[in-house]
Structure formats: structure tokens, C-alpha cells
């Protein structure tokens, strides 16, 4: 980690969406769910995001889940996020291999010591790069780790749960990553806010949001089953969760009709219904043209 370059997370034109929350790039809510997506916030931005997710109704001492999908160690310099990058991975996706949560936490603590050493040797200043590989220098007034930032937030949001789930950008999360998402969400109510971030709020965070929304769908389906069993005369047809209809004018690949998916539909019981459910959630996490509030359609 001592060889890592310090790269600023934020950059000009990072904000892709019209509505802006100060210090929280691309913050938005997934339509129909209390699931939110964003880029890496500033220290002040964390509180802005949490206040926005809670609104005026949800209690600030209620359970709030925050999922961080990043592989890169992050420290905060003067309240702004700076990540550790291999020198050859500046301004591009950081594909760091099979990184674990414990590794990232250890690397963040070591990166803090590296940054403190660089600042000490440069008369209180730090040189860092932006995504365009341009070098900048800043006078350092404060430097801290992401973990310590989260601990500080718990004074106002005591039941905040922050879970790091490091995934790479170019492939599906591992099975253990889905297990971690499920175990983190287990025991939370469907109205408990879930916030998911990566660097920009584009790809990895959208993947995490889709998984969180699917978990909420399972919770709702289970509650409906209980309703059917306890209340006589409930019309099961009204409660079906898988009635989503795909726009068949779209390209087959944008409809998710990959060969491996077609094979799964044959093998899985209720495969067609399962795909409709996934299609609904994926499109809700996509851009406005698919009924979502996001930036990117993950099927692309």
C-alpha cells in the first residue's frame, strides 16, 4: 500500500443526475423502494445523505443500512475522500482482484499512516492526483479513515450499520458477496433505509442496489404469504409480485435474453416468473427510460 497513488474520488462533471445533494454524487432513490444509490460522500455528505434517506418520518435512531461496494481503501483529507490506487489505475476502473473486507480495512489503516508520513515529509502538504492524472497539492488540516468517519456518524444515527462488500466492476459479485448483503439486511424492516455507494454511484452501487431491492421483494412476498394464510378470502392474484411485462421492442440483449439465462429458464421451476421479477428490479434501477432513477442500465 505504501506504493499506492493518492487519487481524489470527486472530479469535475461527476454529477450525472439533475438533482444534487451537496457532497453526495448522484444520490437518488430507487422508485418503489427505500433503497438509495450514490457515489462516495464527503464527511458532510454522509450526514446529508442520511438526513435525506430518513426524511421527516423515519427516526434517526432507527436501523439504517449502508453498503459500500468499493475495493479501494479510502481516507478523508480535509473532509474529502481520497482513495489508494495502483499508479497504473488512475482514472480507470480499479480491478483489484479477490479483495476481502478485512483486507480493505487493514489497507485503509495502513494508507492513513502512509498519507500522514507523506504530509509530515512535505511540510504539512499532500500531493494527489485527479482522475485525469493531473497532480494537485493541498495543505492538510485533517486526515482520517472511513471507519472513523462512520463511528462519528453514530452519535446522530446510533443504529447505522456500515458494511463493506468489495466487488470488482467488470464481473458479477461472488456468491459470498450476495450472502453478506443478505445477512446484513436480515432483521431489518422493509421501511429501513438502505444506502449503497461506490466511487461515482454508477456501476458497482447499482449492482448492490439491485441485490438489496430483490431482498426487499422476498420480504414483501413472505409477508403476503402470511396474509393469505391468516385472512380468509384474500385474492392471491392481486398480490402477485411477478406481473412485470418487458418491452419487447427492445434489443433481445437489453431484454436480458442471454443464452445462459434462456438455459436457466428451462431448468428452474418458475423460471419465467423469476426472470420477470429480476427484470422489474433491474429496470427500476436503470435510467428514466426504463422507469428508474439511475444512470446506467446494467444489462448493457
CSV table of N, CA, C and O in Angstrom, one decimal, residues 33-101:
chain,number,residue,atom,x,y,z
A,33,UNK,N,-38.9,1.6,-3.6
A,33,UNK,CA,-38.1,1.0,-2.5
A,33,UNK,C,-37.5,2.1,-1.7
A,33,UNK,O,-37.1,3.2,-2.2
A,34,UNK,N,-37.2,1.8,-0.4
A,34,UNK,CA,-36.4,2.7,0.4
A,34,UNK,C,-35.0,2.3,0.3
A,34,UNK,O,-34.3,2.0,1.2
A,35,UNK,N,-34.5,2.3,-1.0
A,35,UNK,CA,-33.1,1.9,-1.3
A,35,UNK,C,-32.6,3.1,-2.1
A,35,UNK,O,-33.2,3.6,-3.1
A,36,UNK,N,-31.4,3.5,-1.7
A,36,UNK,CA,-30.8,4.7,-2.3
A,36,UNK,C,-29.4,4.4,-2.8
A,36,UNK,O,-28.7,3.5,-2.3
A,37,UNK,N,-29.0,5.1,-3.8
A,37,UNK,CA,-27.7,4.9,-4.5
A,37,UNK,C,-26.9,6.2,-4.6
A,37,UNK,O,-27.5,7.2,-4.8
A,38,UNK,N,-25.6,6.1,-4.5
A,38,UNK,CA,-24.8,7.3,-4.6
A,38,UNK,C,-23.3,7.0,-4.8
A,38,UNK,O,-22.9,5.8,-4.7
A,39,UNK,N,-22.5,8.0,-5.0
A,39,UNK,CA,-21.1,7.9,-5.0
A,39,UNK,C,-20.5,8.1,-3.6
A,39,UNK,O,-21.3,8.3,-2.7
A,40,UNK,N,-19.2,8.1,-3.5
A,40,UNK,CA,-18.6,8.2,-2.2
A,40,UNK,C,-18.8,9.6,-1.7
A,40,UNK,O,-18.4,10.6,-2.3
A,41,UNK,N,-19.5,9.8,-0.5
A,41,UNK,CA,-19.7,11.1,0.0
A,41,UNK,C,-18.5,11.8,0.7
A,41,UNK,O,-17.5,11.1,1.0
A,42,UNK,N,-18.6,13.1,0.8
A,42,UNK,CA,-17.7,13.8,1.7
A,42,UNK,C,-18.1,13.5,3.1
A,42,UNK,O,-19.2,12.9,3.3
A,43,UNK,N,-17.4,13.9,4.1
A,43,UNK,CA,-17.8,13.7,5.5
A,43,UNK,C,-19.1,14.4,5.8
A,43,UNK,O,-20.1,13.8,6.3
A,44,UNK,N,-19.3,15.6,5.3
A,44,UNK,CA,-20.6,16.3,5.5
A,44,UNK,C,-21.6,15.7,4.6
A,44,UNK,O,-22.8,15.6,5.0
A,45,UNK,N,-21.2,15.1,3.5
A,45,UNK,CA,-22.2,14.5,2.6
A,45,UNK,C,-22.8,13.3,3.2
A,45,UNK,O,-24.0,13.0,2.9
A,46,UNK,N,-22.1,12.5,4.0
A,46,UNK,CA,-22.7,11.4,4.7
A,46,UNK,C,-23.9,11.8,5.5
A,46,UNK,O,-25.0,11.1,5.3
A,47,UNK,N,-23.8,12.8,6.2
A,47,UNK,CA,-25.0,13.3,7.1
A,47,UNK,C,-26.1,13.8,6.2
A,47,UNK,O,-27.3,13.5,6.4
A,48,UNK,N,-25.8,14.5,5.1
A,48,UNK,CA,-26.8,14.9,4.1
A,48,UNK,C,-27.6,13.8,3.5
A,48,UNK,O,-28.8,13.8,3.4
A,49,UNK,N,-26.8,12.7,3.2
A,49,UNK,CA,-27.5,11.5,2.6
A,49,UNK,C,-28.4,10.8,3.6
A,49,UNK,O,-29.5,10.4,3.3
A,50,UNK,N,-27.9,10.7,4.8
A,50,UNK,CA,-28.7,10.0,5.9
A,50,UNK,C,-29.9,10.8,6.2
A,50,UNK,O,-31.0,10.3,6.4
A,51,UNK,N,-29.8,12.2,6.3
A,51,UNK,CA,-30.9,13.0,6.6
A,51,UNK,C,-32.0,12.9,5.4
A,51,UNK,O,-33.2,12.8,5.7
A,52,UNK,N,-31.5,12.8,4.2
A,52,UNK,CA,-32.4,12.7,3.1
A,52,UNK,C,-33.1,11.4,3.1
A,52,UNK,O,-34.3,11.3,2.8
A,53,UNK,N,-32.4,10.3,3.4
A,53,UNK,CA,-33.0,9.0,3.4
A,53,UNK,C,-34.0,8.8,4.5
A,53,UNK,O,-35.1,8.2,4.4
A,54,UNK,N,-33.7,9.4,5.7
A,54,UNK,CA,-34.7,9.4,6.8
A,54,UNK,C,-35.9,10.3,6.6
A,54,UNK,O,-37.0,10.0,7.0
A,55,UNK,N,-35.7,11.4,5.9
A,55,UNK,CA,-36.8,12.4,5.7
A,55,UNK,C,-37.3,12.9,7.1
A,55,UNK,O,-36.5,13.0,8.0
A,56,UNK,N,-38.6,13.2,7.1
A,56,UNK,CA,-39.2,13.8,8.3
A,56,UNK,C,-39.9,12.7,9.1
A,56,UNK,O,-40.4,12.9,10.2
A,57,UNK,N,-39.9,11.4,8.6
A,57,UNK,CA,-40.7,10.4,9.2
A,57,UNK,C,-39.9,9.3,9.9
A,57,UNK,O,-40.1,9.0,11.1
A,58,UNK,N,-38.9,8.8,9.2
A,58,UNK,CA,-38.1,7.7,9.7
A,58,UNK,C,-37.2,8.2,10.8
A,58,UNK,O,-36.5,9.2,10.6
A,59,UNK,N,-37.2,7.5,12.0
A,59,UNK,CA,-36.4,8.0,13.1
A,59,UNK,C,-34.9,7.9,12.9
A,59,UNK,O,-34.4,6.9,12.3
A,60,UNK,N,-34.2,8.9,13.3
A,60,UNK,CA,-32.7,8.9,13.0
A,60,UNK,C,-32.0,7.8,13.9
A,60,UNK,O,-30.9,7.4,13.7
A,61,UNK,N,-32.7,7.3,15.0
A,61,UNK,CA,-32.1,6.2,15.8
A,61,UNK,C,-32.7,4.9,15.3
A,61,UNK,O,-32.4,3.9,16.0
A,62,UNK,N,-33.4,4.8,14.2
A,62,UNK,CA,-33.8,3.6,13.6
A,62,UNK,C,-32.7,2.9,12.9
A,62,UNK,O,-31.6,3.5,12.6
A,63,UNK,N,-32.9,1.6,12.5
A,63,UNK,CA,-31.8,0.9,11.8
A,63,UNK,C,-31.7,1.4,10.4
A,63,UNK,O,-32.7,1.6,9.6
A,64,UNK,N,-30.5,1.8,10.0
A,64,UNK,CA,-30.1,2.2,8.6
A,64,UNK,C,-29.0,1.4,8.1
A,64,UNK,O,-28.0,1.3,8.8
A,65,UNK,N,-29.1,0.8,6.9
A,65,UNK,CA,-28.1,0.0,6.4
A,65,UNK,C,-27.3,0.8,5.3
A,65,UNK,O,-27.9,1.4,4.4
A,66,UNK,N,-26.0,0.8,5.4
A,66,UNK,CA,-25.1,1.4,4.4
A,66,UNK,C,-24.2,0.4,3.8
A,66,UNK,O,-23.4,-0.2,4.6
A,67,UNK,N,-24.3,0.1,2.5
A,67,UNK,CA,-23.4,-0.9,1.9
A,67,UNK,C,-22.4,-0.1,1.0
A,67,UNK,O,-22.8,0.7,0.1
A,68,UNK,N,-21.1,-0.4,1.2
A,68,UNK,CA,-20.1,0.2,0.4
A,68,UNK,C,-19.5,-0.9,-0.5
A,68,UNK,O,-18.9,-1.9,0.0
A,69,UNK,N,-19.6,-0.7,-1.8
A,69,UNK,CA,-19.2,-1.8,-2.7
A,69,UNK,C,-17.8,-1.6,-3.3
A,69,UNK,O,-17.4,-2.3,-4.2
A,70,UNK,N,-17.0,-0.8,-2.6
A,70,UNK,CA,-15.7,-0.5,-3.2
A,70,UNK,C,-14.6,-1.4,-2.7
A,70,UNK,O,-14.5,-1.8,-1.6
A,71,UNK,N,-13.6,-1.6,-3.6
A,71,UNK,CA,-12.4,-2.4,-3.3
A,71,UNK,C,-11.3,-1.5,-2.8
A,71,UNK,O,-10.4,-1.9,-2.1
A,72,UNK,N,-11.3,-0.2,-3.2
A,72,UNK,CA,-10.2,0.7,-2.9
A,72,UNK,C,-10.2,1.2,-1.5
A,72,UNK,O,-11.3,1.6,-1.0
A,73,UNK,N,-9.1,1.2,-0.8
A,73,UNK,CA,-9.0,1.9,0.5
A,73,UNK,C,-9.3,3.4,0.4
A,73,UNK,O,-8.9,4.0,-0.6
A,74,UNK,N,-10.0,3.9,1.4
A,74,UNK,CA,-10.4,5.3,1.3
A,74,UNK,C,-10.0,6.0,2.6
A,74,UNK,O,-10.3,5.5,3.7
A,75,UNK,N,-9.4,7.2,2.5
A,75,UNK,CA,-9.2,8.0,3.6
A,75,UNK,C,-9.8,9.4,3.3
A,75,UNK,O,-10.2,9.7,2.2
A,76,UNK,N,-10.0,10.2,4.4
A,76,UNK,CA,-10.6,11.5,4.2
A,76,UNK,C,-9.6,12.6,4.5
A,76,UNK,O,-9.0,12.6,5.6
A,77,UNK,N,-9.3,13.5,3.6
A,77,UNK,CA,-8.4,14.6,3.8
A,77,UNK,C,-9.2,15.9,3.7
A,77,UNK,O,-9.8,16.2,2.7
A,78,UNK,N,-9.2,16.6,4.8
A,78,UNK,CA,-10.0,17.9,4.9
A,78,UNK,C,-11.4,17.6,4.6
A,78,UNK,O,-12.1,18.4,4.0
A,79,UNK,N,-11.9,16.4,4.9
A,79,UNK,CA,-13.3,16.1,4.7
A,79,UNK,C,-13.7,15.5,3.4
A,79,UNK,O,-14.8,15.1,3.2
A,80,UNK,N,-12.7,15.4,2.5
A,80,UNK,CA,-12.9,14.9,1.1
A,80,UNK,C,-12.3,13.5,0.9
A,80,UNK,O,-11.2,13.3,1.4
A,81,UNK,N,-13.0,12.6,0.2
A,81,UNK,CA,-12.5,11.2,0.1
A,81,UNK,C,-11.3,11.2,-0.9
A,81,UNK,O,-11.4,11.7,-2.0
A,82,UNK,N,-10.3,10.5,-0.5
A,82,UNK,CA,-9.1,10.2,-1.4
A,82,UNK,C,-8.9,8.7,-1.3
A,82,UNK,O,-8.8,8.1,-0.2
A,83,UNK,N,-8.7,8.0,-2.4
A,83,UNK,CA,-8.6,6.6,-2.4
A,83,UNK,C,-7.1,6.2,-2.8
A,83,UNK,O,-6.4,7.0,-3.4
A,84,UNK,N,-6.7,5.0,-2.4
A,84,UNK,CA,-5.4,4.4,-2.8
A,84,UNK,C,-5.6,3.7,-4.1
A,84,UNK,O,-6.4,2.7,-4.1
A,85,UNK,N,-4.8,4.0,-5.0
A,85,UNK,CA,-4.9,3.4,-6.3
A,85,UNK,C,-3.5,2.9,-6.8
A,85,UNK,O,-2.5,3.6,-6.5
A,86,UNK,N,-3.4,1.7,-7.4
A,86,UNK,CA,-2.1,1.4,-8.1
A,86,UNK,C,-1.8,2.5,-9.1
A,86,UNK,O,-2.7,3.1,-9.7
A,87,UNK,N,-0.5,2.9,-9.2
A,87,UNK,CA,-0.2,4.0,-10.1
A,87,UNK,C,-0.7,3.9,-11.5
A,87,UNK,O,-0.9,4.9,-12.2
A,88,UNK,N,-0.9,2.6,-12.0
A,88,UNK,CA,-1.3,2.4,-13.3
A,88,UNK,C,-2.8,2.3,-13.4
A,88,UNK,O,-3.4,1.9,-14.5
A,89,UNK,N,-3.6,2.6,-12.3
A,89,UNK,CA,-5.0,2.5,-12.3
A,89,UNK,C,-5.7,3.9,-12.0
A,89,UNK,O,-6.7,3.9,-11.4
A,90,UNK,N,-5.0,4.9,-12.4
A,90,UNK,CA,-5.6,6.3,-12.2
A,90,UNK,C,-6.6,6.6,-13.3
A,90,UNK,O,-6.3,6.5,-14.5
A,91,UNK,N,-7.8,7.0,-12.9
A,91,UNK,CA,-8.8,7.4,-13.9
A,91,UNK,C,-9.4,6.3,-14.6
A,91,UNK,O,-10.1,6.5,-15.7
A,92,UNK,N,-9.3,5.0,-14.1
A,92,UNK,CA,-9.9,3.9,-14.7
A,92,UNK,C,-10.4,3.0,-13.6
A,92,UNK,O,-10.2,3.2,-12.5
A,93,UNK,N,-11.2,2.0,-14.0
A,93,UNK,CA,-11.8,1.1,-13.0
A,93,UNK,C,-10.7,0.3,-12.3
A,93,UNK,O,-9.7,-0.2,-12.9
A,94,UNK,N,-10.8,0.3,-11.0
A,94,UNK,CA,-9.8,-0.3,-10.2
A,94,UNK,C,-10.2,-1.8,-10.0
A,94,UNK,O,-11.0,-2.1,-9.1
A,95,UNK,N,-9.7,-2.7,-10.8
A,95,UNK,CA,-10.0,-4.1,-10.7
A,95,UNK,C,-8.8,-4.7,-9.8
A,95,UNK,O,-7.7,-4.9,-10.3
A,96,UNK,N,-9.1,-4.9,-8.5
A,96,UNK,CA,-8.1,-5.3,-7.6
A,96,UNK,C,-8.1,-6.7,-7.2
A,96,UNK,O,-7.4,-7.1,-6.2
A,97,UNK,N,-8.9,-7.6,-7.9
A,97,UNK,CA,-8.9,-9.0,-7.6
A,97,UNK,C,-9.8,-9.4,-6.5
A,97,UNK,O,-10.7,-8.6,-6.2
A,98,UNK,N,-9.5,-10.5,-5.9
A,98,UNK,CA,-10.4,-11.0,-4.8
A,98,UNK,C,-10.1,-10.4,-3.5
A,98,UNK,O,-9.4,-10.9,-2.6
A,99,UNK,N,-10.5,-9.2,-3.3
A,99,UNK,CA,-10.3,-8.4,-2.1
A,99,UNK,C,-11.3,-8.7,-1.1
A,99,UNK,O,-12.5,-8.7,-1.4
A,100,UNK,N,-10.9,-8.8,0.2
A,100,UNK,CA,-11.9,-9.1,1.3
A,100,UNK,C,-12.1,-7.8,2.1
A,100,UNK,O,-11.3,-6.9,2.0
A,101,UNK,N,-13.2,-7.8,2.8
A,101,UNK,CA,-13.5,-6.7,3.7
A,101,UNK,C,-12.4,-6.4,4.7
A,101,UNK,O,-12.0,-5.3,4.9
